[in-house]
Backbone as a printed PyTorch tensor [residue, N CA C, xyz], in Angstrom:
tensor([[[ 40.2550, -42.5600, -13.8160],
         [ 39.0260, -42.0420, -14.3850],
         [ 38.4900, -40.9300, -13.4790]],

        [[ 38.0540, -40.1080, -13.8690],
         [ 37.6270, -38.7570, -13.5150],
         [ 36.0680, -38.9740, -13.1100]],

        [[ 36.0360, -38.1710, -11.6590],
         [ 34.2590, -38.5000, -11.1400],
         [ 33.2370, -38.4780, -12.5170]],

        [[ 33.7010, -37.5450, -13.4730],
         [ 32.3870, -36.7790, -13.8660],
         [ 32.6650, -38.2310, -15.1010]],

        [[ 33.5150, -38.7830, -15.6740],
         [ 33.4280, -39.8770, -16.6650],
         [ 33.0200, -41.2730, -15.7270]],

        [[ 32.8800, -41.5280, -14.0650],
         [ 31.9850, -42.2390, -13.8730],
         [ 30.5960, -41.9410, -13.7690]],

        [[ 30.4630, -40.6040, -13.4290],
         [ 29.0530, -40.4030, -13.2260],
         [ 28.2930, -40.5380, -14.8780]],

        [[ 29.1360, -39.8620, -16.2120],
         [ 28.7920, -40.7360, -17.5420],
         [ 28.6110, -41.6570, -17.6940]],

        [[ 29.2670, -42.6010, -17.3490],
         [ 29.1580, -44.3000, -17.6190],
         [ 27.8700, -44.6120, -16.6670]],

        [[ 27.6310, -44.2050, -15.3790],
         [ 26.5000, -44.5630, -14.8180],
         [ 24.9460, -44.1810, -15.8260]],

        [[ 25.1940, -43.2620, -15.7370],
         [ 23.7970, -42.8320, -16.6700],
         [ 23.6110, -43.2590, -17.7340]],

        [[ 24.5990, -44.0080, -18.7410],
         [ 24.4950, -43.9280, -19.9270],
         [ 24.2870, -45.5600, -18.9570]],

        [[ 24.5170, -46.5460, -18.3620],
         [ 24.5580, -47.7340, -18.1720],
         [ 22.8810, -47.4870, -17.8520]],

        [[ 22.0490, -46.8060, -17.0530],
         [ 21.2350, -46.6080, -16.2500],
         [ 19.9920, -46.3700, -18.0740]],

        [[ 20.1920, -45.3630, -18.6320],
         [ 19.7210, -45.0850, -19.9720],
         [ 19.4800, -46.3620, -20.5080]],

        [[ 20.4310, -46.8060, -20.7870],
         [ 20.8950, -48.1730, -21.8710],
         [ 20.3520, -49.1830, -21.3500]],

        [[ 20.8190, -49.6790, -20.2580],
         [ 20.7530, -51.2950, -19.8780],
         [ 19.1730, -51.5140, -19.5170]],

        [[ 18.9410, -50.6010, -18.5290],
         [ 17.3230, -50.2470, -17.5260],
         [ 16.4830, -49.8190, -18.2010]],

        [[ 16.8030, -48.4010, -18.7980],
         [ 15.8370, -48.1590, -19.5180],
         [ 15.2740, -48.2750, -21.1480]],

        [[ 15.8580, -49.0440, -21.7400],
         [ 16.3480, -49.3140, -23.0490],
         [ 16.6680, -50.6460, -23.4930]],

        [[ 17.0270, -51.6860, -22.4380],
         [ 16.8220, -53.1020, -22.2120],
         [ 18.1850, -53.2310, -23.5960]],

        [[ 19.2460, -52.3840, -23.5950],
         [ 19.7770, -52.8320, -24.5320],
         [ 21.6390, -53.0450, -23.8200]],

        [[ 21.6290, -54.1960, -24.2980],
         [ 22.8850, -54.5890, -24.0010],
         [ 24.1960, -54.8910, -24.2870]],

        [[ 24.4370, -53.6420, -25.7240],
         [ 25.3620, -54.0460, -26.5970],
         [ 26.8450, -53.8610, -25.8670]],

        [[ 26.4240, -52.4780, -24.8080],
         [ 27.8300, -52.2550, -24.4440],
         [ 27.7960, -52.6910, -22.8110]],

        [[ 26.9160, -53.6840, -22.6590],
         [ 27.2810, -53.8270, -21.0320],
         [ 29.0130, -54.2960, -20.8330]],

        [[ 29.5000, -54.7360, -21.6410],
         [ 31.0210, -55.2440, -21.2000],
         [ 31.4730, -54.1450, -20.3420]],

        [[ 31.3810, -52.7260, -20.9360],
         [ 32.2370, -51.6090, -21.3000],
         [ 31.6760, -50.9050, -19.8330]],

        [[ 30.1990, -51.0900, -19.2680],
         [ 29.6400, -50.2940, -18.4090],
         [ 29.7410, -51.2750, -17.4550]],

        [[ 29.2950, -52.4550, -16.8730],
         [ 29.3220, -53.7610, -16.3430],
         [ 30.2460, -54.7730, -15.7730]],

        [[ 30.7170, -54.3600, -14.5400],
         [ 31.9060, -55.3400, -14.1440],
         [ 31.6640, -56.8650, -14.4140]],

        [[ 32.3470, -57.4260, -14.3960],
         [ 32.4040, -59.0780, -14.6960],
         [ 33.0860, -59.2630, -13.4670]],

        [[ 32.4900, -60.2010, -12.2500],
         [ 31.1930, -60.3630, -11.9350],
         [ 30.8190, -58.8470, -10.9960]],

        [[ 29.5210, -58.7540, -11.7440],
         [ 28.5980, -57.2780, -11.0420],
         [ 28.3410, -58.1250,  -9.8120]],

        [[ 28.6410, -56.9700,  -8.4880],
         [ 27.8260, -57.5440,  -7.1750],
         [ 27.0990, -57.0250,  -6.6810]],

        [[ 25.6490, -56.8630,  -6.6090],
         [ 24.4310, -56.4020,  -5.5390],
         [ 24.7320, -56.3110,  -4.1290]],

        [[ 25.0620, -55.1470,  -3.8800],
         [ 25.7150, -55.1390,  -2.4460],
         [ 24.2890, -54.7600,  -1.6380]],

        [[ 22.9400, -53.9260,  -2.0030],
         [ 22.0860, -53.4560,  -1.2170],
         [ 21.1110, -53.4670,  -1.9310]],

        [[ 20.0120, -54.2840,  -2.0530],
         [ 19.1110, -54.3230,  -2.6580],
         [ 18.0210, -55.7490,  -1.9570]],

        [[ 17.6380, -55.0630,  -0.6470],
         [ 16.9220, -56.1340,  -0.0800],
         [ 15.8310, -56.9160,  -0.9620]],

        [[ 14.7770, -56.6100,  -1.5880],
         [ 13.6120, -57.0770,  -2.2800],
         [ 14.5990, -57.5930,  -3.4460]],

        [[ 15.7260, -57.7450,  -4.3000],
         [ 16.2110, -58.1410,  -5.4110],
         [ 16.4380, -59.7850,  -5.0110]],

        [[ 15.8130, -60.6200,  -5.7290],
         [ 16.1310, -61.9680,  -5.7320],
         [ 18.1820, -62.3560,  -5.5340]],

        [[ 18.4880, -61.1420,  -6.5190],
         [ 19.8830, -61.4500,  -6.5490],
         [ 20.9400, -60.7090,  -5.4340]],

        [[ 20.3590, -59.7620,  -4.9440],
         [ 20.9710, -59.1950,  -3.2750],
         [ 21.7010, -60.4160,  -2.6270]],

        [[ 23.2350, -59.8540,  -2.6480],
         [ 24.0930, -60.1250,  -2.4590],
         [ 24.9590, -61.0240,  -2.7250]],

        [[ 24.5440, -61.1840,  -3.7770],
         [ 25.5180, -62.1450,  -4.7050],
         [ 26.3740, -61.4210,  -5.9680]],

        [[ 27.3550, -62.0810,  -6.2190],
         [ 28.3170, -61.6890,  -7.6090],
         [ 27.8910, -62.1460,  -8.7570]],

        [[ 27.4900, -61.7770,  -9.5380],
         [ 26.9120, -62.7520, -10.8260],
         [ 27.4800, -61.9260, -12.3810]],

        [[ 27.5930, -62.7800, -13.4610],
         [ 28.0890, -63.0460, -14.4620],
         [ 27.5070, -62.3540, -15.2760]],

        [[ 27.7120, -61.7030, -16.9010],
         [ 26.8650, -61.0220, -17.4780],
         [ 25.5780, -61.5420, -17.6940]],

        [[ 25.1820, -63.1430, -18.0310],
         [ 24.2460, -63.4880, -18.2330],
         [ 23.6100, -64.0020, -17.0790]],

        [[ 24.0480, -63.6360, -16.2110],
         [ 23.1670, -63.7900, -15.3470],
         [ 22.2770, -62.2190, -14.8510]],

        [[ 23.2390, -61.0540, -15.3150],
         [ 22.2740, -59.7700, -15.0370],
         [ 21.5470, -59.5970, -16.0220]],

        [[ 21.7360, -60.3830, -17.9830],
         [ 21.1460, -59.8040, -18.4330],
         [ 19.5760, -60.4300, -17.7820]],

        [[ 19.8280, -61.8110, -17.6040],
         [ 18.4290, -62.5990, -16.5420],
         [ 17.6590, -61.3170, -15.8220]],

        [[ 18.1240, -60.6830, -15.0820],
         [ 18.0930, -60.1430, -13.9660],
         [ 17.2930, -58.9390, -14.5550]],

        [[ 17.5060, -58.3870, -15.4980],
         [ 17.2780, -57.1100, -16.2530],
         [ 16.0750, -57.5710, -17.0960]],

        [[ 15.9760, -58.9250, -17.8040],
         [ 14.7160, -59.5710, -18.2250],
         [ 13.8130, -59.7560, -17.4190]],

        [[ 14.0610, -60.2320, -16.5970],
         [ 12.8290, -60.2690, -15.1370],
         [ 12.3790, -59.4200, -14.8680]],

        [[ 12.7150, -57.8850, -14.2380],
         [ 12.4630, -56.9020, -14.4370],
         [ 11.3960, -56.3350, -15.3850]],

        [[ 12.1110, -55.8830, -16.7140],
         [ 11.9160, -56.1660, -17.5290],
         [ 10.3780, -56.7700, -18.2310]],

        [[ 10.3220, -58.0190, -17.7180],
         [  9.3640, -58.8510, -17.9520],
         [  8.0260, -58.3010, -17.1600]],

        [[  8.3960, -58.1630, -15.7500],
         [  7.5730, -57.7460, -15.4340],
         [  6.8140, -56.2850, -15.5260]],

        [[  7.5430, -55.1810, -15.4840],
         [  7.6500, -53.8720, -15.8380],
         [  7.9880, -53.3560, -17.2390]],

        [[  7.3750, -54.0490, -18.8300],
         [  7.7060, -53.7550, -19.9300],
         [  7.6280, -51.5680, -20.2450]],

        [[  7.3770, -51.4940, -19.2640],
         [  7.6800, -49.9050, -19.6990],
         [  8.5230, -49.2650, -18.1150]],

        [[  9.5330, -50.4410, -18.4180],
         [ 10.2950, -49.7820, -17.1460],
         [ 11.0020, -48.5830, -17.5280]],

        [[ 11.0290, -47.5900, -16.3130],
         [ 12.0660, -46.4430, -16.7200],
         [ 12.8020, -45.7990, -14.9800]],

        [[ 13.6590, -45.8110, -15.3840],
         [ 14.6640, -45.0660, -13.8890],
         [ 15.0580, -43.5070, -14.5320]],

        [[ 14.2140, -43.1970, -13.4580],
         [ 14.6830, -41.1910, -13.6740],
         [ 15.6140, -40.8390, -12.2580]],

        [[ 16.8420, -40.4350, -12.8620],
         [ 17.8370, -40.1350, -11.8180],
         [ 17.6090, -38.9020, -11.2570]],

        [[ 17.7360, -38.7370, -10.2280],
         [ 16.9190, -37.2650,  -9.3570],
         [ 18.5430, -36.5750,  -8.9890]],

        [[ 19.7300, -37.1190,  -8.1720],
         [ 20.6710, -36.3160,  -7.8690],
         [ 21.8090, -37.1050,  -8.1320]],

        [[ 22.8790, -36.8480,  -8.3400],
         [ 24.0450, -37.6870,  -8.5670],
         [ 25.2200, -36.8790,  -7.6720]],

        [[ 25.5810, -37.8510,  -6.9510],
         [ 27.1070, -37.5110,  -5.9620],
         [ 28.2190, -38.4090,  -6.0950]],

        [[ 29.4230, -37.2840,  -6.1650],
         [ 30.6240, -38.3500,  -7.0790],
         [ 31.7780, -37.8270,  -5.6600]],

        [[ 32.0750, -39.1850,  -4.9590],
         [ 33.1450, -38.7660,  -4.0030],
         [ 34.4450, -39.2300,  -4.3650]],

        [[ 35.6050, -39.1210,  -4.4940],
         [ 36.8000, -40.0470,  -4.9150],
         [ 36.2550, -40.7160,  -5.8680]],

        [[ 36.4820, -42.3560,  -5.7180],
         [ 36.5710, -43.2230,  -6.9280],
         [ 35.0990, -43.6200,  -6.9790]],

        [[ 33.9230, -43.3420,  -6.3640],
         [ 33.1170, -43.2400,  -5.9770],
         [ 32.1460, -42.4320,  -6.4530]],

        [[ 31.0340, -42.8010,  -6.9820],
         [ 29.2210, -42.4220,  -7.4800],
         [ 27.8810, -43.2850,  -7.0270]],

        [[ 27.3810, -42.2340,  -6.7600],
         [ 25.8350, -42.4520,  -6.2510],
         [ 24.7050, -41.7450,  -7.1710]],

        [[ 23.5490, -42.4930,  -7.0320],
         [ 22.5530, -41.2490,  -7.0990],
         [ 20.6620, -41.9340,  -6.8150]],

        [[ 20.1760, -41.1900,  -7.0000],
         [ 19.2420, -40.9900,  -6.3410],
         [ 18.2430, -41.7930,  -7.7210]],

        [[ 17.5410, -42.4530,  -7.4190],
         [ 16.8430, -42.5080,  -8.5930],
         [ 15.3490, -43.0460,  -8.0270]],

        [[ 14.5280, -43.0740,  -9.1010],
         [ 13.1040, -43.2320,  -9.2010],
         [ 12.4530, -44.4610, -10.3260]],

        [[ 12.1490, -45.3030,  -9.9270],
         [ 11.1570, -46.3300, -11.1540],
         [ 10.2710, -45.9550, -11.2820]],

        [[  9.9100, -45.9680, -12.2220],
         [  8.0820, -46.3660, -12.5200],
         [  8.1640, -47.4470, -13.6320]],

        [[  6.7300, -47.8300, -13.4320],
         [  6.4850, -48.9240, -14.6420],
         [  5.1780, -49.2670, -14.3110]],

        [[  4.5060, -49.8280, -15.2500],
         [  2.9600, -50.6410, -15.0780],
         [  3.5950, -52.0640, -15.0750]],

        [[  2.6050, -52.5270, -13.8610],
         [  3.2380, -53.9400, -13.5480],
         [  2.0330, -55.1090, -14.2890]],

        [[  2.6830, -55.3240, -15.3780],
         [  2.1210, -56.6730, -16.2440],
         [  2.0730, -58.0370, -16.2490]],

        [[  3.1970, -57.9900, -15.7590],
         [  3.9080, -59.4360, -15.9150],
         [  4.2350, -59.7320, -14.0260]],

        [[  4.5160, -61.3490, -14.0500],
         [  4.7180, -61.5660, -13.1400],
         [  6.3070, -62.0880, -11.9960]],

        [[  5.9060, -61.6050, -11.1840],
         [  7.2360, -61.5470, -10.0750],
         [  6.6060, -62.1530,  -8.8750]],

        [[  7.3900, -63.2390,  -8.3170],
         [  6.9200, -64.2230,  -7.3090],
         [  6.6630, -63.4240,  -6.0290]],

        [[  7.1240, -62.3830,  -5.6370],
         [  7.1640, -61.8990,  -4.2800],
         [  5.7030, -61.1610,  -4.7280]],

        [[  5.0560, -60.7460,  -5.7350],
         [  4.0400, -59.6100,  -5.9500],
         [  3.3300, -60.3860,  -6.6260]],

        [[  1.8630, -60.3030,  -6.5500],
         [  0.8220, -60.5410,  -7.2220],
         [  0.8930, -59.5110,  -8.4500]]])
């Protein structure tokens, strides 16, 4: 696969899953098991988990942030390898144990 068809699949996963809460094609974007390698504040940081366990993960979220949105600022594609830069916002409604 070619950088620029992962850096597609990222955004369209990032569009879809995050910002769009829709999960028809996570198979296709979504390793089985996805692993959180860096995400200190994420309940699920550093663990491997199952689709239904991210769609959990994405509901929580989600739940708490009903107008969540991730705006990607830069994207860098090295070898087999993509990054990028991104930004949340959301109004926080709902509740998450670490935050009032």
């Amino acid at each position: 696969m070619q950088n620029q068809d992962r850096a597609s699949l990222l955004m369209k996963f990032i569009s879809e899953v995050w910002n769009e809460g829709d999960f028809r094609n996570l198979q296709s974007l979504v390793a089985d098991p996805y692993e959180i390698l860096s995400d200190p504040n994420d309940p699920w940081n550093g663990r491997a988990i199952d689709y239904e366990t991210f769609r959990r993960r994405i509901a929580y979220t989600r739940n708490a942030f009903p107008d969540v949105h991730f705006e990607v600022g830069e994207t860098i594609a090295d070898g087999d390898r993509v990054a990028i830069r991104w930004r949340m916002s959301g109004t926080h409604l709902g509740d998450l144990p670490q935050l009032p």
